[in-house]
CSV table of C-alpha atoms in Angstrom, one decimal:
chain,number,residue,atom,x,y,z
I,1,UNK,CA,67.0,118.7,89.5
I,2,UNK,CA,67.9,119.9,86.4
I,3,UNK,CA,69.6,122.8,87.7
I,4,UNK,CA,71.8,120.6,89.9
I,5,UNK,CA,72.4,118.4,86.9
I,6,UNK,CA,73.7,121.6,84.8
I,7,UNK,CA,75.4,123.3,87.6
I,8,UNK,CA,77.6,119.8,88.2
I,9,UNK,CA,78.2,119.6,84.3
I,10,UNK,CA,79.6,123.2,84.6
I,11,UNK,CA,81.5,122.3,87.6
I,12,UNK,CA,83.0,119.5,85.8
I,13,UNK,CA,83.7,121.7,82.6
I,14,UNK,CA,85.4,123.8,84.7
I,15,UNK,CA,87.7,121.3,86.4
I,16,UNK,CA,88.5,120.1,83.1
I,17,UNK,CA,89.8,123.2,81.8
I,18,UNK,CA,91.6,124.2,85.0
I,19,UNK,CA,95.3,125.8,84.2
I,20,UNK,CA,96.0,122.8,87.0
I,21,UNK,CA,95.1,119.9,84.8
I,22,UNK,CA,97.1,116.8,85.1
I,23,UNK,CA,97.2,116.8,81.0
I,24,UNK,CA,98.6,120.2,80.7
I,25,UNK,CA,102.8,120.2,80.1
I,26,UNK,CA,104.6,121.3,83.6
I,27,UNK,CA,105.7,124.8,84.1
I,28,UNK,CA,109.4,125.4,83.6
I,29,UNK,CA,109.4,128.4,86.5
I,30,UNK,CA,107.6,126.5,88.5
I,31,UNK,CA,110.0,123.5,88.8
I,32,UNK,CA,113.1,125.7,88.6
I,33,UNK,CA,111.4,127.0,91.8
I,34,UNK,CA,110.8,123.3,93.5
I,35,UNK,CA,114.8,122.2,92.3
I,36,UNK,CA,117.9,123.1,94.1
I,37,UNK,CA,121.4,124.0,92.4
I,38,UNK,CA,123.3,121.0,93.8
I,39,UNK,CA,126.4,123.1,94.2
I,40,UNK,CA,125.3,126.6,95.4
I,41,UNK,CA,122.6,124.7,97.2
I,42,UNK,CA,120.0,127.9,96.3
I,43,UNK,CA,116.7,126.8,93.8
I,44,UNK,CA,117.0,126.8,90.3
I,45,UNK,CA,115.4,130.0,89.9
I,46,UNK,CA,117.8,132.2,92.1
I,47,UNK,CA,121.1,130.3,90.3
I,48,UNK,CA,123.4,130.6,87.1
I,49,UNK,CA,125.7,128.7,88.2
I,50,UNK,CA,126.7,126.2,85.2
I,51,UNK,CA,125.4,123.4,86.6
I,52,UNK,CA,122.1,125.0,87.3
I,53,UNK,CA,121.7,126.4,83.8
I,54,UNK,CA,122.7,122.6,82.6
I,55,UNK,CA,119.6,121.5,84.7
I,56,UNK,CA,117.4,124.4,83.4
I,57,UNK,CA,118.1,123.4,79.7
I,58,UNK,CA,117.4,119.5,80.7
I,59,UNK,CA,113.8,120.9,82.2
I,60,UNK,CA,113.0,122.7,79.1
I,61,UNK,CA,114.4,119.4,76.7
I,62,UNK,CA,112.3,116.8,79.4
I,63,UNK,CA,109.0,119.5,79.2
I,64,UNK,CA,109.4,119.5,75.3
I,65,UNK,CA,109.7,115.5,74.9
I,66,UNK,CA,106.6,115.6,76.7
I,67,UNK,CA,107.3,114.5,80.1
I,68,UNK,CA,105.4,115.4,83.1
I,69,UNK,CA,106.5,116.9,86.3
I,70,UNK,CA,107.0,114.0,88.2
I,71,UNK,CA,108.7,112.3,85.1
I,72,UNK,CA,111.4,115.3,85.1
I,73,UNK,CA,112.2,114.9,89.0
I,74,UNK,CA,112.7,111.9,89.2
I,75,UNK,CA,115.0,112.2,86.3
I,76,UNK,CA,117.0,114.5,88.0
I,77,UNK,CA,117.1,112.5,91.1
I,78,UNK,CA,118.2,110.1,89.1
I,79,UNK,CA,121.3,111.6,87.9
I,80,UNK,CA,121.8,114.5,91.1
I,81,UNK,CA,120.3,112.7,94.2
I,82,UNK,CA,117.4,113.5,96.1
I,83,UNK,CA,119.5,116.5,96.9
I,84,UNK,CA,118.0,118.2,93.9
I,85,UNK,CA,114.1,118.6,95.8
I,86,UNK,CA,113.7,121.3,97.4
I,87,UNK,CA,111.2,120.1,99.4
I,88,UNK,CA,111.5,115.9,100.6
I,89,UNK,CA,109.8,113.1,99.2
I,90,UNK,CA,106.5,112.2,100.2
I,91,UNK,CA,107.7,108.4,100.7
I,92,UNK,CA,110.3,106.5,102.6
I,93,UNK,CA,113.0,108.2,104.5
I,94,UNK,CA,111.8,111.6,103.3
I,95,UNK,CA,107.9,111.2,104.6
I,96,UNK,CA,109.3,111.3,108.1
I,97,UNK,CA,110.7,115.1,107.6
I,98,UNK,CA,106.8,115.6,106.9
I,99,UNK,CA,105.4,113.3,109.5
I,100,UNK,CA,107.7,114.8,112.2
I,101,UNK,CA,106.6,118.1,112.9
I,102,UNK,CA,103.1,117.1,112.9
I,103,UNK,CA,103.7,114.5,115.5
I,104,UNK,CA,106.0,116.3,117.3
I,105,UNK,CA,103.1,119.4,117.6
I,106,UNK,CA,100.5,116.8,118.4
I,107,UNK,CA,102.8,115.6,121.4
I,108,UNK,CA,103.6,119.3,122.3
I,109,UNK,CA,99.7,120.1,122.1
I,110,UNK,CA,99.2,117.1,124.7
I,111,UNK,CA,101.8,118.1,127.1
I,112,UNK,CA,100.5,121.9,127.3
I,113,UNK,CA,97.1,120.6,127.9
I,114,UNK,CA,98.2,118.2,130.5
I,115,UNK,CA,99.8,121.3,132.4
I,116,UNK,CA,96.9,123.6,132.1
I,117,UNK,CA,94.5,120.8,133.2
I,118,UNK,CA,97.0,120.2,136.5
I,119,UNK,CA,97.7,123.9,137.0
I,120,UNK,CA,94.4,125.0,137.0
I,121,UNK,CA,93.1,122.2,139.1
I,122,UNK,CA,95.8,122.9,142.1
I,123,UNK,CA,94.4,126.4,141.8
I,124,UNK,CA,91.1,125.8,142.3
I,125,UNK,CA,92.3,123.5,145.4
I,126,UNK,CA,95.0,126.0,146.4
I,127,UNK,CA,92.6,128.9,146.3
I,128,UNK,CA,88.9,128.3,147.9
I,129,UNK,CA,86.2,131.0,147.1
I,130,UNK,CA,86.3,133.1,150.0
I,131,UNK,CA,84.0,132.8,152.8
I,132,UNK,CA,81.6,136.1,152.7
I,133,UNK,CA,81.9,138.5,155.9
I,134,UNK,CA,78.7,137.6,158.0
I,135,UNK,CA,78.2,141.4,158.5
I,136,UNK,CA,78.4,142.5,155.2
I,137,UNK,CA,75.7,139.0,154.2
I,138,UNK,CA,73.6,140.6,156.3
I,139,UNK,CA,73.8,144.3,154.6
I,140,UNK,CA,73.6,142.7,150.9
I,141,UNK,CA,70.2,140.8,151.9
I,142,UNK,CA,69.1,144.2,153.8
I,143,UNK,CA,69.8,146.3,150.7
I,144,UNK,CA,68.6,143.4,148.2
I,145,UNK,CA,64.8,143.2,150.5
I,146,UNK,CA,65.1,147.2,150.5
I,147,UNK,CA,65.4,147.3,147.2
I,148,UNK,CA,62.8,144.6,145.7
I,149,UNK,CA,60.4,146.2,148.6
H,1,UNK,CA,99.0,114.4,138.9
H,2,UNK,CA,100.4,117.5,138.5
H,3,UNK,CA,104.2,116.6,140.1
H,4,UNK,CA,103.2,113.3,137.7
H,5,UNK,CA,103.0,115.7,134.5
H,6,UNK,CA,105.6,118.1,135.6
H,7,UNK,CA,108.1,115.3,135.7
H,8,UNK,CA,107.0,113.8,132.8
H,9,UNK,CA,107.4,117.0,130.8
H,10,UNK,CA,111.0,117.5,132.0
H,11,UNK,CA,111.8,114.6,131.3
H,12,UNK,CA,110.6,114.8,127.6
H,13,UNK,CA,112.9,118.0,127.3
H,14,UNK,CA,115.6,117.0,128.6
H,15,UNK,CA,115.5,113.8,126.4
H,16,UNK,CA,115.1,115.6,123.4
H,17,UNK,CA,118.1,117.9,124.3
H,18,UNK,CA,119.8,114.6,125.1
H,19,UNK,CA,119.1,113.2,121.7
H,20,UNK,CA,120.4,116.6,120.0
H,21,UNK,CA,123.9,116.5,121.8
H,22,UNK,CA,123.8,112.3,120.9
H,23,UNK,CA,123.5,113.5,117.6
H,24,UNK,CA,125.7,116.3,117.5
H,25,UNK,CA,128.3,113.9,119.0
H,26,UNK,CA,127.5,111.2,116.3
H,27,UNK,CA,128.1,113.7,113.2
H,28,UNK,CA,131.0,114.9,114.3
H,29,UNK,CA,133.1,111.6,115.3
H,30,UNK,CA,131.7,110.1,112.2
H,31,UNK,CA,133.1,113.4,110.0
H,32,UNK,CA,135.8,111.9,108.3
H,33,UNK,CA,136.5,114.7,105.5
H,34,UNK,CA,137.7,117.9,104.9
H,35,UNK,CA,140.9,118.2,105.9
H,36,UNK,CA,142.6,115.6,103.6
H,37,UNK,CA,144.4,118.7,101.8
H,38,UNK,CA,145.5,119.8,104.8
H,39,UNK,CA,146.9,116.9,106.3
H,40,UNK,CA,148.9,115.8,103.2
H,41,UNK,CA,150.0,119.4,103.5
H,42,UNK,CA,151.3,118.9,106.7
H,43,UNK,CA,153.5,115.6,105.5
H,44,UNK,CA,150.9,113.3,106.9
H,45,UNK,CA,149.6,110.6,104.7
H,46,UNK,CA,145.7,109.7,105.6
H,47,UNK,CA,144.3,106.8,104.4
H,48,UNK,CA,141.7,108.1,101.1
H,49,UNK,CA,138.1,107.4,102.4
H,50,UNK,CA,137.3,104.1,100.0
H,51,UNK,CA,134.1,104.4,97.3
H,52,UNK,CA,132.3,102.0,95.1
H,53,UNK,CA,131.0,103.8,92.4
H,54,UNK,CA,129.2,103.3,88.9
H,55,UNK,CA,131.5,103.1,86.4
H,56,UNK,CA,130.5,105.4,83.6
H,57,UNK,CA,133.4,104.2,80.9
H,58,UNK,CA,132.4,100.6,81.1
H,59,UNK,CA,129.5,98.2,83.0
H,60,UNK,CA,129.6,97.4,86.8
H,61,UNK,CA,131.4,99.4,89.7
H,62,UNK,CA,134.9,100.2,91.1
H,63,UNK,CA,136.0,100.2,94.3
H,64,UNK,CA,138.8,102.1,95.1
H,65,UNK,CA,140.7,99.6,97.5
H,66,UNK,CA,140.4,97.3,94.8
H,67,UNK,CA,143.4,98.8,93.6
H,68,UNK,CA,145.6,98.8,96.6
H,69,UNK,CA,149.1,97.8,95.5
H,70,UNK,CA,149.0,100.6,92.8
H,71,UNK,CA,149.3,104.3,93.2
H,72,UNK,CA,146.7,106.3,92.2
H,73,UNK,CA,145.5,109.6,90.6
H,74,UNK,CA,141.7,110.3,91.6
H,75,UNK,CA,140.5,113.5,89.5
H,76,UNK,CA,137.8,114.8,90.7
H,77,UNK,CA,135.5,116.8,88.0
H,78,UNK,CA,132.5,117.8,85.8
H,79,UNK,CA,131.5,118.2,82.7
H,80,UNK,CA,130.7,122.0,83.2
H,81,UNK,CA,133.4,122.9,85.2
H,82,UNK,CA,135.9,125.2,82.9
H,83,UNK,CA,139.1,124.3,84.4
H,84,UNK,CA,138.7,120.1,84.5
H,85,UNK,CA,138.1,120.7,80.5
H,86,UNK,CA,141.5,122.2,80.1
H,87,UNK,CA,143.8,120.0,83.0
H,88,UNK,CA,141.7,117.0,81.1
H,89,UNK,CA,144.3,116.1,78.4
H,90,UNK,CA,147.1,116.5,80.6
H,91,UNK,CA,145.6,113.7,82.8
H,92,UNK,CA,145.1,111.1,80.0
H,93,UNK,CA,149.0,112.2,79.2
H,94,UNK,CA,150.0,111.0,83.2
H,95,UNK,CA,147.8,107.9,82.8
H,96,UNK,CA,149.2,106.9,79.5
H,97,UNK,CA,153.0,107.6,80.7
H,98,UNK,CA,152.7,105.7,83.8
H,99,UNK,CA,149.9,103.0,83.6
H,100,UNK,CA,152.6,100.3,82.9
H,101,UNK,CA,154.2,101.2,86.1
H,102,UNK,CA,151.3,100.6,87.9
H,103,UNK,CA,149.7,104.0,88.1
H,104,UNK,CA,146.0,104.2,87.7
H,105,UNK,CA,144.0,107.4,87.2
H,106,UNK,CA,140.7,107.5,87.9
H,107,UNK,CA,138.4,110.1,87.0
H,108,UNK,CA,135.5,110.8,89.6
H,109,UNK,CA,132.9,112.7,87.8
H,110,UNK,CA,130.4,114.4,90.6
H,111,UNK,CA,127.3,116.5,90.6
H,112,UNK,CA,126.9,116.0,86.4
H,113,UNK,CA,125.3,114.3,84.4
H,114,UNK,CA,125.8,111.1,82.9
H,115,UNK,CA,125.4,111.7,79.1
H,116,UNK,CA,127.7,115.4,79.5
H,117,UNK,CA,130.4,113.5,81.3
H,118,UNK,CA,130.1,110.9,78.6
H,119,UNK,CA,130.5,113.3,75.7
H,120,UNK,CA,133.1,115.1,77.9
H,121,UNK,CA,135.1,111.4,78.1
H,122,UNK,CA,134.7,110.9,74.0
H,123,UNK,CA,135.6,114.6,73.5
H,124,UNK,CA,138.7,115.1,75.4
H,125,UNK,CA,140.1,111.2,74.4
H,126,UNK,CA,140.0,110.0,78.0
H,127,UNK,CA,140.7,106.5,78.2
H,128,UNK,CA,141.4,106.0,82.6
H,129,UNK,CA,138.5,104.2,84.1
H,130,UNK,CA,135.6,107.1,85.0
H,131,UNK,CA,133.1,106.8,87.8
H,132,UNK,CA,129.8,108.5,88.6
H,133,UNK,CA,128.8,110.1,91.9
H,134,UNK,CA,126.0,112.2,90.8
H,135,UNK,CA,124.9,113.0,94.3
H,136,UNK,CA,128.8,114.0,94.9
H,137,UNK,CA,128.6,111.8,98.4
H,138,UNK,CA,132.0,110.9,98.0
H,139,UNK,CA,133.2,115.1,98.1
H,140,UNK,CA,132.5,115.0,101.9
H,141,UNK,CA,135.1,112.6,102.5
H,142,UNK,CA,137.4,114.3,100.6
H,143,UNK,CA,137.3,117.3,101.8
H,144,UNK,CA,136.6,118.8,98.2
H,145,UNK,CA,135.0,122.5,98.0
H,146,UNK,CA,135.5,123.2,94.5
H,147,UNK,CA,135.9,121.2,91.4
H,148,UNK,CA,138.5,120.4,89.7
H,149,UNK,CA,140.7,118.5,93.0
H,150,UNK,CA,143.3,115.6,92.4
H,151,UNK,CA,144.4,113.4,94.9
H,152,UNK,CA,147.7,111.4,94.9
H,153,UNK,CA,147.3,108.2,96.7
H,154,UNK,CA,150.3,105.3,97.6
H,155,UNK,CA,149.8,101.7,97.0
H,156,UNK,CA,148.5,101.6,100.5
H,157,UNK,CA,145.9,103.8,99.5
H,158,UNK,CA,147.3,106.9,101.8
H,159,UNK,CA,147.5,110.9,100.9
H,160,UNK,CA,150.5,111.8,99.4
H,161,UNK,CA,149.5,115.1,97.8
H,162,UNK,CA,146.5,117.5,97.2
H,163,UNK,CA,146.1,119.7,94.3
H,164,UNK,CA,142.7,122.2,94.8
H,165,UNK,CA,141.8,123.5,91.7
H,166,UNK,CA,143.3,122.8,88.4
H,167,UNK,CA,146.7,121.2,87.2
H,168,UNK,CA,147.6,123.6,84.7
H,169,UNK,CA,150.7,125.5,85.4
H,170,UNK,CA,154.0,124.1,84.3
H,171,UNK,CA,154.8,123.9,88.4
H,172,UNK,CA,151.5,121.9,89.3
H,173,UNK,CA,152.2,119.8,86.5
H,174,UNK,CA,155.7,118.8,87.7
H,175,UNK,CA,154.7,118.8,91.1
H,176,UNK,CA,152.0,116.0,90.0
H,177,UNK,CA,154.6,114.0,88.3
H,178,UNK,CA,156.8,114.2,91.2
H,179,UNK,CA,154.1,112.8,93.6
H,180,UNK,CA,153.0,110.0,90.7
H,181,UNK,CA,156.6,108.9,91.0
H,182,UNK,CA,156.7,109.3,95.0
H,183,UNK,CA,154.1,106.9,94.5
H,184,UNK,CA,155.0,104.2,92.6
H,185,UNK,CA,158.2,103.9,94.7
H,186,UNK,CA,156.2,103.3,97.9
């Protein structure tokens, strides 16, 4: 019991000092890598274009001031549009792009299965096991009694 | 069962390549932009696709049929774009000239942000009403590739003439005039 009690405290210790921490400042690469150059259309990270070294200077002012990750997006959104994301919100209009393929796969994934499960069961009615030749019946059992005799 | 599934299946694909061609169909009879250069080039005067946009110079919006029955100059620009810093004062010179004739310029800042295209505004002296289209939704319309782009519109709102790129040279600068007055006699 004790054990368990030390190996959750570690656990938790760990967590805490994950480099993923909610309380540690956003990574500048990171969200020049999620943001996308509203005139070249590329991410931050792949662009000089003015623009795009205007919104790398406003991450590294936004991450100094203190503010987190989300804080900085949807400052940018703000000003740029949802454009700037290189990846679409996780609410309204922009849940659907995520939703979508899921759903759509789902329905694929139904539809194949529906046609294997018809396919394979007009096989099975197209294509009886064959009927053994009485003649050879009769030389499997005479070879099967020779054999166990 | 399995003519059931079959024909349900085809049906499912051929709806979804129905849906692509409804959508295809869609986009391109609503595409109103990109060849307003073009046509203006050609003599023809299309109407300017209309905007209501925050106004970055004072509160509230504009709306750019709000000022049919005067000609306007619509500039698009940025505060990081090289050229609109140098065809900027030129602009505020137009505006100035002709405002009591019933000119208005209006300055369409896209793809910026607000505080740079402020300072840009209080640095180069601009005093034409400014308006903020962050998201640049209005560019489609317009057919703009590049920034800086001026438009010329009538008092009816129509196309007169397209400069892509800046108005620096001594003959883009009277060609601009020529159009501003083209346009206050319509």
């Amino acid at each position: 019991m004790t054990r368990l009690a030390a190996g959750i405290g570690l656990l938790c210790s760990l967590v805490a000092a994950s480099p993923t921490s909610a309380a540690d400042p956003p990574n500048a690469a990171d969200l020049e890598a999620e943001l996308v150059c509203p005139v070249c259309e590329t991410t931050l990270d792949q662009s000089n274009a003015p623009v795009a070294e205007r919104m790398k200077l406003f991450i590294r002012e936004r991450i100094a001031a203190g503010d987190s990750e989300q804080e900085i997006k949807d400052a940018l959104v703000s000003e740029l549009g949802p454009g700037v994301l290189a990846t679409p919100e996780k609410s309204g209009f922009g849940l659907l792009a995520w939703l979508l393929p899921v759903v759509l796969l789902g329905v694929g994934a139904v539809v194949v299965a529906l046609l294997l499960r018809t396919w394979s069961r007009r096989r099975a009615v197209a294509s009886p096991e064959p009927e053994l030749d009485p003649e050879l019946e009769r030389r499997v059992d005479e070879e099967l009694a020779r054999f166990e005799g | 069962m399995a003519r059931r599934a079959k024909l349900v299946a085809q049906g499912v694909a051929i709806g979804l390549v129905a849906l692509l061609f409804v959508l295809l169909a869609w986009s391109l009879a609503t595409d109103e932009g990109g060849d307003l250069a073009a046509a203006s080039a050609r003599g023809e005067r299309p109407l300017a696709p209309d905007f209501t946009l925050e106004r970055l110079d004072e509160e509230g919006e504009l709306t750019l049929s709000s000022l049919r029955g005067r000609s306007v100059v619509l500039n698009v620009w940025a505060s990081w774009c090289l050229p609109c810093k140098e065809e900027a004062p030129f602009l505020e010179q137009v505006w100035r000239e002709s405002k009591d004739d019933g000119l208005v310029v209006v300055g369409l800042d896209a793809k910026d942000f607000r505080r740079d295209a402020r300072r840009f505004v209080e640095r180069y002296g601009l005093t034409f009403p400014i308006v903020f289209d962050g998201p640049g939704d209005t560019l489609g319309g317009y057919g703009v590739t590049g920034f800086p782009e001026t438009f010329v519109l009538d008092r009816q709102g129509r196309v007169l003439e397209t400069f892509v790129g800046a108005v620096n040279s001594d003959e883009d600068r009277a060609r601009l005039r020529a159009a501003v007055r083209r346009a206050l006699e319509t």
